[in-house]
Coordinates of N, CA, C and O in Angstrom, one line a residue:
M465 N -1.3 -17.9 -0.2 CA -1.3 -17.2 1.8 C -2.5 -15.9 1.1 O -2.7 -15.3 0.3
K466 N -3.6 -16.3 1.9 CA -4.2 -15.9 2.1 C -4.2 -14.6 2.8 O -3.2 -13.5 3.6
R467 N -4.4 -13.2 1.9 CA -4.4 -11.5 2.2 C -5.5 -10.9 3.2 O -6.4 -12.2 3.3
Q468 N -5.0 -10.6 4.5 CA -5.8 -10.2 5.4 C -7.1 -9.0 5.1 O -5.8 -8.2 4.3
N469 N -7.9 -7.3 5.1 CA -8.7 -7.3 5.2 C -7.3 -5.7 5.6 O -7.2 -5.8 7.1
Y470 N -8.0 -4.5 4.6 CA -6.9 -3.3 6.1 C -8.7 -3.0 6.2 O -8.9 -1.7 4.4
I471 N -7.7 -1.7 6.8 CA -8.5 -1.0 6.7 C -7.3 0.5 8.1 O -7.2 0.5 8.4
L472 N -7.6 1.7 7.1 CA -6.5 2.4 7.7 C -7.2 3.6 8.5 O -8.4 4.3 7.8
N473 N -6.7 3.7 9.6 CA -7.1 4.7 10.2 C -6.3 5.9 10.7 O -5.4 5.1 11.3
I474 N -5.8 6.3 11.1 CA -5.2 7.4 12.2 C -6.0 7.8 13.5 O -6.5 9.0 13.7
N475 N -5.4 7.1 14.7 CA -6.4 7.3 16.1 C -6.1 8.9 16.5 O -7.1 9.3 17.1
S476 N -4.7 8.6 16.8 CA -4.2 9.8 16.9 C -3.2 10.9 15.9 O -1.6 10.6 16.0
P477 N -4.0 11.7 15.2 CA -2.8 12.2 13.7 C -1.8 13.2 15.2 O -2.8 13.7 15.4
C478 N -0.5 13.5 14.0 CA 0.3 13.5 14.1 C -0.1 15.4 14.6 O -0.6 15.5 13.6
N479 N 0.5 16.4 14.4 CA 0.1 17.9 14.8 C 1.6 18.9 13.7 O 1.4 19.7 13.9
Q480 N 2.2 17.5 13.5 CA 3.9 18.3 13.3 C 3.4 19.2 12.0 O 2.7 18.4 10.9
D481 N 4.4 20.2 11.1 CA 4.3 20.4 9.8 C 4.6 19.1 8.7 O 6.3 19.3 8.8
W482 N 4.1 19.0 8.3 CA 5.5 18.1 6.7 C 5.9 18.2 6.2 O 7.2 18.1 5.7
N483 N 5.5 20.1 5.8 CA 6.7 20.4 5.2 C 7.9 20.8 5.4 O 9.2 21.5 5.2
S484 N 7.8 20.6 7.5 CA 9.2 21.3 7.8 C 10.1 19.9 8.7 O 10.6 20.3 8.9
M485 N 9.1 19.1 8.2 CA 10.1 17.8 8.5 C 10.7 17.5 7.2 O 11.2 17.4 6.4
T486 N 12.2 16.9 7.8 CA 13.8 16.3 7.0 C 13.1 15.2 5.8 O 12.5 13.9 6.2
K487 N 13.2 15.5 4.9 CA 12.9 14.5 4.3 C 14.0 12.9 3.9 O 15.0 13.3 4.7
S488 N 13.8 11.7 4.0 CA 14.0 10.6 4.2 C 14.2 9.6 2.4 O 12.8 10.5 2.0
N489 N 14.0 8.7 2.4 CA 13.5 7.7 0.7 C 12.6 7.3 1.4 O 12.1 6.7 -0.4
T490 N 12.0 6.9 2.0 CA 10.2 6.5 2.1 C 9.0 7.9 2.8 O 8.2 7.2 3.3
G491 N 9.3 9.0 3.2 CA 9.5 9.5 3.5 C 9.8 10.4 4.2 O 10.3 11.1 3.8
K492 N 9.4 10.9 4.9 CA 10.1 12.4 6.2 C 10.5 12.5 7.9 O 9.8 10.6 7.7
F493 N 11.5 12.2 7.7 CA 11.7 11.4 9.6 C 10.8 13.6 9.9 O 11.3 14.5 10.4
C494 N 10.6 12.4 11.2 CA 9.7 13.3 12.2 C 10.4 14.0 13.9 O 10.7 12.6 14.2
A495 N 11.4 15.2 13.6 CA 12.6 15.0 15.0 C 11.6 15.0 16.7 O 12.1 15.2 17.2
N496 N 10.3 15.1 15.4 CA 9.6 15.8 17.8 C 9.3 13.9 17.7 O 9.5 14.1 19.2
C497 N 8.7 13.3 16.9 CA 8.9 12.0 17.7 C 10.6 10.6 17.1 O 10.1 9.4 18.0
S498 N 11.3 11.2 16.3 CA 11.8 10.7 16.3 C 11.6 9.5 15.3 O 12.3 8.1 15.5
K499 N 10.4 8.8 14.8 CA 10.0 7.8 13.5 C 10.1 8.8 12.3 O 10.0 9.7 11.6
T500 N 10.6 7.8 11.3 CA 10.0 8.0 10.1 C 8.4 8.1 9.7 O 7.1 6.9 10.2
V501 N 8.0 9.2 9.0 CA 6.6 9.2 8.7 C 6.6 8.0 7.2 O 7.1 9.7 5.9
V502 N 5.9 7.8 6.7 CA 6.4 6.6 5.8 C 5.3 7.2 5.1 O 3.5 7.4 5.1
D503 N 5.0 7.8 3.4 CA 4.1 8.5 2.5 C 3.1 7.7 1.8 O 4.4 7.5 0.7
L504 N 2.5 7.2 2.4 CA 1.0 6.5 1.7 C 0.5 7.3 0.2 O -0.4 6.5 -0.3
T505 N 0.0 8.8 0.9 CA -0.6 9.6 -0.6 C -0.6 8.7 -1.8 O -1.3 9.3 -2.6
L506 N 0.3 8.4 -2.9 CA 0.9 8.8 -3.4 C 0.5 7.3 -4.3 O 0.8 6.9 -6.0
L507 N 0.8 6.3 -3.2 CA 0.8 4.6 -3.2 C -1.1 4.3 -4.2 O -1.9 4.3 -3.9
T508 N -0.5 3.0 -4.4 CA -2.3 2.2 -5.3 C -2.7 1.3 -3.3 O -0.9 1.3 -2.9
D509 N -3.3 0.7 -3.3 CA -3.4 -0.2 -1.9 C -3.0 -1.2 -2.4 O -2.8 -1.8 -1.1
H510 N -3.0 -1.9 -3.8 CA -1.8 -2.6 -3.7 C -0.8 -2.4 -3.2 O 0.1 -3.5 -2.3
E511 N 0.7 -1.3 -3.3 CA 1.9 -1.1 -2.2 C 1.2 -1.1 -1.3 O 2.8 -1.1 -0.7
I512 N -0.1 -0.3 -1.0 CA -0.1 0.2 0.6 C 0.4 -0.7 1.0 O 0.8 -0.8 2.9
I513 N -0.6 -2.6 0.8 CA -1.0 -3.3 1.8 C 0.5 -4.6 1.7 O 1.0 -4.9 2.3
K514 N 1.0 -3.8 0.6 CA 2.3 -5.3 -0.2 C 4.1 -4.1 2.1 O 4.1 -4.8 2.6
I515 N 3.6 -3.0 1.8 CA 4.1 -2.3 3.2 C 3.4 -2.5 3.8 O 4.9 -2.6 5.0
V516 N 2.4 -2.6 4.6 CA 2.1 -2.9 6.0 C 2.3 -4.8 5.3 O 2.8 -4.5 7.2
E517 N 2.7 -5.4 5.5 CA 2.1 -6.4 5.3 C 4.1 -7.0 5.6 O 4.4 -7.8 6.2
Q518 N 5.5 -6.1 5.0 CA 6.8 -6.2 5.5 C 7.4 -5.7 6.0 O 8.2 -5.7 6.3
T519 N 5.9 -4.5 7.2 CA 6.4 -4.3 7.6 C 6.2 -4.6 9.7 O 4.6 -4.5 9.5
P520 N 7.5 -5.1 10.2 CA 6.9 -6.0 11.3 C 6.2 -5.5 12.6 O 5.8 -5.6 13.6
N521 N 6.9 -3.8 12.8 CA 6.4 -3.0 13.3 C 5.6 -1.8 13.1 O 5.0 -2.1 12.1
K522 N 4.4 -1.2 14.3 CA 3.7 -0.1 14.1 C 4.2 1.3 12.9 O 6.6 1.3 12.9
L523 N 4.0 1.3 11.6 CA 3.9 1.6 10.6 C 3.3 3.9 11.6 O 2.1 3.6 12.1
C524 N 4.7 4.9 11.0 CA 3.8 5.8 11.2 C 3.2 6.3 10.1 O 4.6 6.4 9.2
V525 N 2.3 6.9 9.4 CA 2.7 7.0 8.3 C 1.5 8.3 7.6 O 0.7 8.7 8.9
R526 N 1.9 8.3 6.5 CA 0.7 9.7 5.7 C -0.3 9.4 4.7 O 0.0 8.8 3.5
L527 N -1.5 9.5 5.4 CA -2.3 9.4 4.2 C -3.6 10.2 3.7 O -3.1 12.8 4.8
N528 N -4.4 10.4 3.1 CA -5.1 12.0 1.8 C -6.5 10.3 2.5 O -6.2 9.9 3.3
Q529 N -7.6 11.5 3.0 CA -8.6 11.6 2.6 C -9.5 9.7 1.8 O -9.8 9.2 3.1
Q530 N -8.5 9.4 1.5 CA -9.9 9.2 -0.2 C -8.8 7.8 0.0 O -9.4 6.6 0.8
Q531 N -8.1 7.5 1.3 CA -7.5 6.7 1.7 C -8.2 5.3 2.7 O -8.1 4.5 3.2
M532 N -8.0 6.3 3.5 CA -9.0 6.6 5.3 C -9.7 5.3 5.6 O -11.1 6.5 4.0
N533 N -10.3 4.8 6.3 CA -11.6 4.8 7.1 C -12.2 3.5 5.2 O -13.3 4.0 5.8
R534 N -11.7 3.0 5.0 CA -12.5 2.0 4.0 C -11.8 0.7 3.2 O -10.2 0.8 3.8
F535 N -12.1 -0.3 3.3 CA -11.3 -1.7 2.6 C -10.5 -1.5 1.9 O -11.3 -0.8 0.4
L536 N -8.9 -1.2 1.5 CA -7.7 -1.3 1.1 C -8.3 -2.5 0.1 O -8.5 -3.6 0.0
E537 N -8.3 -2.5 -1.9 CA -8.4 -3.4 -2.4 C -7.5 -4.4 -3.0 O -6.8 -3.4 -3.2
T538 N -7.5 -5.7 -2.4 CA -6.9 -6.7 -2.8 C -7.2 -6.6 -4.2 O -8.2 -8.3 -3.9
K539 N -6.0 -6.4 -5.7 CA -7.1 -7.2 -6.4 C -6.0 -8.7 -6.4 O -4.6 -9.0 -6.1
Q540 N -6.1 -10.3 -7.1 CA -6.3 -11.2 -7.0 C -5.0 -11.1 -8.2 O -5.8 -10.5 -9.5
Q541 N -4.1 -11.8 -7.8 CA -2.9 -11.2 -9.3 C -2.9 -12.2 -10.2 O -4.1 -13.8 -10.0
T542 N -3.3 -12.7 -11.1 CA -3.2 -13.5 -12.3 C -2.3 -14.2 -13.2 O -0.9 -12.8 -13.0
N543 N -2.2 -14.5 -13.4 CA -1.2 -16.0 -13.9 C -1.6 -15.8 -15.4 O -1.7 -16.8 -15.9
N544 N 0.1 -14.5 -16.1 CA -1.0 -14.6 -17.1 C 0.4 -15.3 -18.1 O -0.2 -16.3 -19.3
L545 N 0.7 -16.1 -17.3 CA 1.5 -17.3 -18.2 C 1.0 -18.8 -18.8 O 0.1 -19.2 -20.0
K546 N -0.7 -18.7 -17.5 CA -1.1 -19.3 -17.5 C -2.0 -19.1 -18.5 O -2.3 -19.6 -19.3
R547 N -2.4 -17.8 -18.8 CA -3.5 -17.4 -19.5 C -2.8 -17.9 -21.0 O -2.8 -17.9 -21.8
Y548 N -1.8 -17.3 -21.4 CA -1.5 -16.9 -21.7 C -0.8 -18.2 -23.6 O -1.5 -18.7 -24.5
K549 N -1.0 -19.3 -22.7 CA -0.8 -20.9 -22.9 C -2.5 -21.7 -23.3 O -2.2 -22.1 -23.8
T550 N -3.0 -21.1 -22.5 CA -4.1 -20.6 -22.5 C -4.8 -20.2 -24.7 O -5.6 -21.5 -25.0
L551 N -4.8 -19.1 -23.8 CA -5.0 -18.8 -25.1 C -4.0 -19.7 -26.9 O -4.7 -18.9 -27.9
T552 N -3.2 -19.5 -26.5 CA -2.4 -20.7 -27.6 C -2.5 -21.7 -28.3 O -2.7 -21.9 -29.5
G553 N -3.0 -22.6 -26.6 CA -4.3 -23.5 -27.3 C -5.5 -24.1 -28.5 O -5.8 -24.2 -28.9
L554 N -5.9 -22.4 -27.9 CA -7.2 -22.6 -28.2 C -6.9 -22.2 -29.9 O -7.6 -22.0 -30.2
L555 N -6.0 -21.6 -30.1 CA -5.4 -20.8 -31.1 C -5.3 -21.9 -32.0 O -5.3 -21.7 -33.2
L556 N -4.5 -22.7 -31.5 CA -4.6 -24.6 -32.4 C -4.5 -25.5 -32.4 O -5.1 -25.9 -34.0
L557 N -6.1 -24.5 -32.3 CA -7.0 -25.8 -31.9 C -7.8 -25.3 -33.5 O -8.6 -26.2 -34.3
T558 N -8.1 -24.1 -33.8 CA -8.5 -23.3 -34.9 C -8.0 -23.2 -36.6 O -7.4 -23.6 -36.7

């Protein structure tokens, strides 16, 4: 499956105080808009992409400045089993 490129930005930043929101399992609940704000600040690009791709609806998220307005890096997963088989085959040839 081909992944899309993602650039995260917040067009209308929330002015609610993060510290006053009620903690939830994925972030905090904003009583003002009745939405859960998912905290992405400590996640890797790979983890963020996984959340974005698994969420069918719009997300309300918390980001840090370094995560915004840049392409998220999608590192291609390597097949470690194939790598080990190749390495083992090369070792057996010597």
